[in-house]
Coordinates of C-alpha atoms and ligand atoms in Angstrom, one line a residue:
M261 CA 41.3 -150.9 11.9
R262 CA 38.8 -153.0 9.9
A263 CA 35.5 -151.3 10.7
L264 CA 31.9 -152.3 10.0
I265 CA 29.8 -149.1 9.6
T266 CA 26.0 -149.4 9.9
G267 CA 23.8 -146.6 8.6
A268 CA 26.7 -145.8 6.4
A269 CA 24.8 -143.6 3.9
G270 CA 23.7 -141.2 6.7
Q271 CA 25.4 -137.9 7.7
L272 CA 27.9 -139.4 10.2
G273 CA 28.3 -142.7 8.4
T274 CA 29.3 -141.0 5.2
D275 CA 32.1 -139.0 6.9
L276 CA 33.4 -142.0 8.8
V277 CA 33.5 -144.0 5.6
A278 CA 35.4 -141.2 3.8
L279 CA 38.0 -141.0 6.6
L280 CA 38.4 -144.8 6.9
G281 CA 38.8 -145.4 3.2
D282 CA 39.5 -149.1 2.5
Q283 CA 39.3 -149.9 6.2
A284 CA 35.6 -149.2 6.1
H285 CA 33.1 -151.9 5.4
A286 CA 30.1 -149.7 4.8
Y287 CA 26.5 -150.9 4.9
S288 CA 23.7 -148.5 4.1
H289 CA 20.2 -149.2 5.4
S290 CA 19.3 -151.0 2.2
E291 CA 22.4 -153.2 2.4
L292 CA 22.0 -154.0 6.1
D293 CA 18.9 -153.7 8.2
I294 CA 20.1 -153.9 11.8
S295 CA 16.8 -155.1 13.0
S296 CA 17.4 -158.4 11.2
D297 CA 19.3 -161.2 13.0
S298 CA 20.3 -163.0 9.8
A299 CA 21.4 -159.8 8.0
V300 CA 23.6 -158.7 10.9
A301 CA 25.1 -162.2 11.3
R302 CA 25.9 -162.2 7.5
A303 CA 27.5 -158.8 7.6
F304 CA 29.8 -159.8 10.5
A305 CA 30.7 -163.0 8.8
E306 CA 31.5 -161.2 5.5
T307 CA 33.7 -158.5 7.1
E308 CA 35.2 -160.0 10.3
P309 CA 35.4 -156.5 11.7
E310 CA 37.7 -155.4 14.5
V311 CA 35.2 -152.7 15.5
V312 CA 31.6 -151.9 14.6
I313 CA 30.5 -148.3 14.5
N314 CA 26.7 -148.0 14.7
C315 CA 25.5 -144.9 12.9
A316 CA 22.0 -146.3 12.3
A317 CA 19.1 -144.9 14.3
F318 CA 15.4 -144.2 14.3
H319 CA 15.6 -140.6 15.2
N320 CA 12.7 -138.5 13.9
L321 CA 11.5 -137.2 17.3
D322 CA 7.8 -136.9 16.3
V323 CA 7.7 -140.2 14.5
C324 CA 9.3 -141.9 17.6
E325 CA 6.5 -140.6 19.8
R326 CA 3.9 -142.1 17.4
E327 CA 5.9 -145.4 16.8
P328 CA 7.6 -146.4 20.0
A329 CA 7.9 -150.0 19.0
N330 CA 10.0 -149.0 16.0
A331 CA 12.1 -146.7 18.1
F332 CA 12.8 -149.5 20.6
A333 CA 13.4 -152.0 17.8
I334 CA 16.1 -149.9 16.1
N335 CA 17.5 -147.8 19.0
V336 CA 17.6 -150.6 21.7
E337 CA 17.0 -154.2 20.4
A338 CA 19.2 -153.8 17.4
V339 CA 22.0 -152.2 19.5
R340 CA 21.9 -155.3 21.7
R341 CA 22.1 -157.4 18.6
L342 CA 25.2 -155.5 17.4
A343 CA 26.8 -155.5 20.8
G344 CA 26.3 -159.3 21.2
Q345 CA 28.5 -160.2 18.2
G346 CA 31.7 -160.2 20.3
V347 CA 33.3 -157.3 18.5
P348 CA 33.9 -153.9 20.2
L349 CA 31.0 -151.6 19.5
V350 CA 31.0 -147.9 19.1
H351 CA 27.4 -146.6 19.6
V352 CA 26.3 -143.0 18.9
S353 CA 23.8 -141.4 21.4
T354 CA 22.4 -138.0 22.1
N355 CA 22.3 -135.0 24.4
Y356 CA 18.6 -135.6 24.6
V357 CA 19.2 -138.2 27.4
F358 CA 19.2 -135.2 29.7
D359 CA 16.1 -133.2 30.5
G360 CA 17.9 -129.8 30.0
R361 CA 16.2 -128.3 33.0
R362 CA 19.3 -127.0 34.7
P363 CA 21.5 -124.2 33.4
E364 CA 24.9 -125.9 33.6
P365 CA 26.3 -128.2 30.9
Y366 CA 25.8 -131.9 31.4
G367 CA 28.9 -134.1 31.9
E368 CA 29.3 -137.8 31.2
D369 CA 28.6 -138.7 34.8
D370 CA 25.4 -136.6 35.3
L371 CA 22.2 -138.4 35.8
P372 CA 20.1 -138.8 32.6
A373 CA 16.4 -137.9 32.6
P374 CA 15.0 -138.5 29.1
R375 CA 11.8 -136.8 28.3
S376 CA 10.6 -138.3 25.0
I377 CA 10.3 -141.8 23.4
Y378 CA 13.3 -141.0 21.3
A379 CA 15.4 -140.0 24.3
V380 CA 14.2 -143.0 26.4
S381 CA 15.0 -145.4 23.6
K382 CA 18.5 -143.8 23.1
L383 CA 19.3 -144.1 26.8
A384 CA 18.2 -147.7 26.8
G385 CA 20.4 -148.2 23.7
E386 CA 23.3 -146.9 25.7
Y387 CA 22.7 -149.5 28.4
A388 CA 22.3 -152.2 25.8
A389 CA 25.6 -151.3 24.2
L390 CA 27.4 -151.3 27.6
A391 CA 25.6 -154.3 29.1
Y392 CA 25.9 -156.7 26.1
G393 CA 29.0 -155.3 24.4
R394 CA 32.7 -156.1 24.8
N395 CA 34.6 -152.9 25.5
A396 CA 31.8 -150.8 24.2
L397 CA 32.1 -147.0 23.7
V398 CA 29.0 -144.8 23.8
V399 CA 29.5 -141.4 22.2
R400 CA 26.9 -138.7 23.0
T401 CA 26.7 -135.9 20.5
A402 CA 24.2 -133.1 19.4
G403 CA 22.7 -131.2 16.5
L404 CA 24.4 -133.0 13.7
Y405 CA 24.8 -131.6 10.2
G406 CA 27.0 -133.0 7.4
L407 CA 27.7 -133.0 3.7
S408 CA 25.4 -136.0 3.0
G409 CA 22.5 -134.0 4.5
N410 CA 19.7 -135.8 6.2
A411 CA 17.7 -137.6 3.5
S412 CA 14.6 -138.4 5.6
K413 CA 14.2 -134.7 6.5
G414 CA 14.8 -133.1 3.1
G415 CA 18.3 -132.0 4.2
N416 CA 19.8 -131.1 7.5
F417 CA 18.9 -128.0 9.5
V418 CA 21.4 -125.7 7.7
Q419 CA 20.2 -126.8 4.3
R420 CA 16.5 -126.4 5.3
V421 CA 16.8 -122.9 6.7
L422 CA 18.7 -121.8 3.7
A423 CA 16.1 -123.4 1.4
R424 CA 13.3 -121.6 3.3
V425 CA 15.0 -118.2 3.0
R426 CA 15.6 -118.7 -0.7
A427 CA 12.0 -119.7 -1.2
G428 CA 11.0 -116.3 0.4
S429 CA 9.7 -117.7 3.7
E430 CA 10.0 -115.8 7.0
L431 CA 12.4 -117.4 9.5
S432 CA 11.3 -117.7 13.1
V433 CA 13.5 -119.8 15.3
V434 CA 13.6 -120.7 18.9
D435 CA 16.1 -118.8 21.1
D436 CA 15.6 -120.7 24.3
Q437 CA 17.0 -124.1 23.4
R438 CA 20.8 -124.2 23.6
L439 CA 23.1 -126.8 22.1
Q440 CA 26.4 -127.4 20.3
P441 CA 25.7 -127.9 16.6
T442 CA 28.2 -130.4 15.5
Y443 CA 29.7 -131.0 12.0
T444 CA 29.8 -134.7 11.3
A445 CA 33.2 -134.4 9.6
D446 CA 34.6 -133.2 12.9
L447 CA 32.7 -135.8 14.9
A448 CA 33.9 -138.6 12.6
S449 CA 37.6 -137.6 13.2
A450 CA 37.0 -137.4 17.0
I451 CA 35.4 -140.9 17.1
L452 CA 38.3 -142.4 15.2
E453 CA 40.7 -140.7 17.7
A454 CA 38.7 -142.2 20.6
I455 CA 38.8 -145.7 19.0
E456 CA 42.6 -145.4 18.5
A457 CA 42.9 -144.3 22.2
K458 CA 40.9 -147.4 23.2
A459 CA 38.3 -145.3 25.0
Q460 CA 35.4 -147.3 26.6
G461 CA 32.3 -146.3 28.5
I462 CA 30.5 -143.0 27.8
I463 CA 32.1 -139.9 26.4
H464 CA 30.7 -136.6 25.1
L465 CA 31.9 -135.4 21.7
T466 CA 30.4 -132.1 20.4
A467 CA 31.6 -128.9 18.8
G468 CA 33.2 -126.3 21.2
G469 CA 31.1 -123.4 22.5
A470 CA 27.4 -123.3 22.5
C471 CA 24.5 -121.3 21.0
S472 CA 20.7 -121.2 20.7
W473 CA 19.0 -122.4 17.5
W474 CA 18.4 -118.7 16.8
E475 CA 22.1 -117.8 17.1
F476 CA 22.9 -120.8 14.9
T477 CA 20.5 -119.7 12.3
R478 CA 21.9 -116.1 12.3
A479 CA 25.4 -117.5 11.9
I480 CA 24.2 -119.7 9.0
M481 CA 22.8 -116.6 7.2
S482 CA 26.0 -114.6 7.9
H483 CA 28.3 -117.3 6.6
A484 CA 26.1 -117.8 3.5
G485 CA 26.3 -114.1 2.8
L486 CA 22.5 -113.5 3.3
E487 CA 21.0 -110.5 5.1
V488 CA 17.8 -111.9 6.5
E489 CA 15.8 -111.1 9.6
V490 CA 15.5 -114.1 11.9
V491 CA 12.6 -113.7 14.4
R492 CA 13.2 -115.0 17.9
A493 CA 10.7 -117.6 19.1
K494 CA 10.0 -119.4 22.3
T495 CA 9.7 -123.2 22.7
V496 CA 6.1 -124.4 23.0
N497 CA 5.9 -128.0 24.2
A498 CA 2.5 -129.2 23.1
P499 CA 0.7 -131.6 25.5
G500 CA 1.6 -135.1 24.5
G501 CA 4.2 -133.9 22.1
V502 CA 8.0 -134.1 22.2
D503 CA 9.7 -132.4 25.1
R504 CA 12.9 -130.9 23.8
P505 CA 15.6 -130.0 26.4
L506 CA 16.1 -126.3 26.8
N507 CA 19.7 -126.8 27.8
G508 CA 21.2 -129.4 25.5
V509 CA 24.8 -128.4 26.2
L510 CA 27.3 -131.1 27.0
A511 CA 30.5 -130.8 29.0
R512 CA 33.2 -133.5 28.5
P513 CA 35.2 -134.0 31.7
R514 CA 35.7 -137.7 31.0
A515 CA 36.7 -137.2 27.3
D516 CA 39.2 -134.6 28.5
S517 CA 40.5 -137.0 31.2
L518 CA 41.2 -139.6 28.5
G519 CA 43.3 -137.0 26.7
L520 CA 41.0 -136.8 23.7
S521 CA 41.3 -133.6 21.5
P522 CA 38.5 -131.0 21.8
L523 CA 36.5 -130.4 18.6
R524 CA 36.8 -126.9 17.1
S525 CA 34.1 -124.3 17.8
W526 CA 30.6 -124.7 16.3
D527 CA 31.0 -121.4 14.4
E528 CA 34.4 -122.2 12.8
A529 CA 33.1 -125.6 11.8
L530 CA 29.9 -124.1 10.4
A531 CA 31.8 -121.7 8.2
D532 CA 33.9 -124.6 6.9
Y533 CA 30.8 -126.7 6.2
I534 CA 29.0 -123.9 4.3
D535 CA 32.2 -123.2 2.3
T536 CA 32.8 -126.9 1.5
A537 CA 29.2 -127.6 0.7
G538 CA 29.1 -124.6 -1.6
L539 CA 26.0 -123.4 0.2
A540 CA 26.9 -119.7 0.0
R541 CA 26.9 -119.8 -3.8
A542 CA 24.1 -122.3 -4.5
P543 CA 21.2 -120.8 -6.3
A544 CA 17.7 -121.3 -4.8
S545 CA 16.6 -124.0 -7.2
Q546 CA 19.5 -126.3 -6.3
G547 CA 18.9 -126.4 -2.6
P548 CA 16.6 -129.0 -1.0
Q549 CA 13.0 -127.9 -0.9
P550 CA 11.5 -126.7 2.4
T551 CA 9.8 -129.4 4.4
D552 CA 6.1 -129.4 4.7
Q553 CA 5.5 -127.3 7.7
A554 CA 2.0 -128.5 8.3
A555 CA 3.2 -132.1 8.5
D556 CA 6.1 -131.3 10.8
P557 CA 5.1 -129.7 14.1
A558 CA 8.7 -129.3 15.0
S559 CA 9.1 -126.9 12.2
R560 CA 6.1 -124.7 12.8
P561 CA 7.0 -121.1 12.1
R562 CA 6.9 -120.1 15.7
Q563 CA 9.1 -123.0 16.8
L564 CA 11.6 -123.8 14.2
T565 CA 14.2 -126.3 15.5
D566 CA 15.6 -129.6 14.3
S567 CA 13.4 -132.7 14.4
T568 CA 16.1 -135.3 14.2
Q569 CA 18.5 -135.8 16.9
Ligands
NAP217 N1 21.1 -135.8 13.7 C1 21.3 -135.3 14.9 O1 21.1 -134.1 15.1 C2 21.8 -136.1 16.0 C3 22.0 -135.6 17.3 C4 22.5 -136.4 18.3 C5 22.7 -137.7 18.1 N2 22.4 -138.3 16.9 C6 22.7 -139.7 16.7 O2 23.8 -139.8 15.8 C7 23.7 -140.9 15.0 C8 23.9 -140.6 13.5 O3 22.9 -139.6 13.1 P1 22.9 -139.0 11.6 O4 22.5 -137.6 11.8 O5 24.1 -139.4 10.9 O6 21.6 -139.8 11.1 P2 21.2 -140.0 9.6 O7 21.8 -139.1 8.6 O8 19.7 -140.1 9.6 O9 21.7 -141.5 9.3 C9 21.1 -142.6 10.0 C10 21.1 -143.7 9.0 O10 20.5 -144.9 9.7 C11 19.8 -145.6 8.7 N3 18.9 -146.5 9.3 C12 17.7 -146.3 9.9 N4 17.1 -147.4 10.3 C13 18.0 -148.4 10.0 C14 18.0 -149.8 10.2 N5 17.0 -150.5 10.7 N6 19.1 -150.5 9.8 C15 20.2 -149.9 9.2 N7 20.2 -148.6 9.0 C16 19.1 -147.8 9.4 C17 19.1 -144.5 7.9 O11 18.6 -144.9 6.7 P3 17.2 -144.4 6.1 O12 17.5 -142.9 5.9 O13 17.1 -145.1 4.8 O14 16.2 -144.7 7.1 C18 20.2 -143.4 7.8 O15 21.0 -143.7 6.6 C19 22.3 -141.6 15.4 O16 22.5 -142.6 16.3 C20 21.6 -140.4 16.0 O17 20.7 -140.9 17.0 C21 22.0 -137.5 15.8

């Protein structure tokens, strides 16, 4: 499978490239800006891919609210550009396409109701992939963390909470938003299995089980061998700010009906990640520095959650 990977230096892209080895034609942001017609055409001509896997996105939630034109340029128009190249497209989307108002998990056929610019743009990107792509596959996922971290946020959520604790800060994390935090190494394998199975349309691929951000944080501390109090907080949606779904849990009836393997549980994957990344042993000075809380409303002490989705 000769695969062109966009956003290849990101969390998911890095793991896909590692799994694909010499079948991967990896393009980082600096090597391929998917908002450029000519750059995209050149990359397709250079690689003649059999599949393109789009891992690039504009996905800082608060920045998307402030810069909707950029969100739509990367999350929608660029997806149409990739889909229109005549090569099967695998596009990665998000649980945020649902409003999270109901208690049950959301399956692939449930009606989306996005509640933020990011989520609206990702839903439109799904439609762009399916409308303009040949045999497109849309993979919705949630709460990603991976070995490459999340450069634009000073590390992923796991790295950031560990860095805060090691810097001596109090941890206060929301307990009313539920999700399936998903290790990108597991997601990358599941995506490749779906491609091999020639899956098309929309599928949900997330870790098994579900937890709140507070429960996730407690598990991070436990697997890292740290005894730390984690204060439970409640979600506060500021007027005009990002509306984060309370129930971000996805079901996968369609993925199951296609015979795709379930991902392992979020807790088992987290333990593996912390071990593989050496996070239990890393001294404080080697971790990423905490993000500037004042500049990141999503990470205010009373409402710590992730701000990229
Ligand atoms: N992270 C999550 O929790 C989460 C949850 C659900 C769904 N998703 C979706 O999963 C996918 C992968 O997420 P991830 O966590 O792996 O993200 P990531 O680590 O931030 O990687 C995304 C990559 O896209 C690159 N990029 C941004 N704009 C680009 C452009 N115009 N052209 C080419 N590359 C560009 C970024 O480069 P720079 O850093 O240089 O900008 C970054 O390397 C995205 O579609 C995201 O919406 C993520």
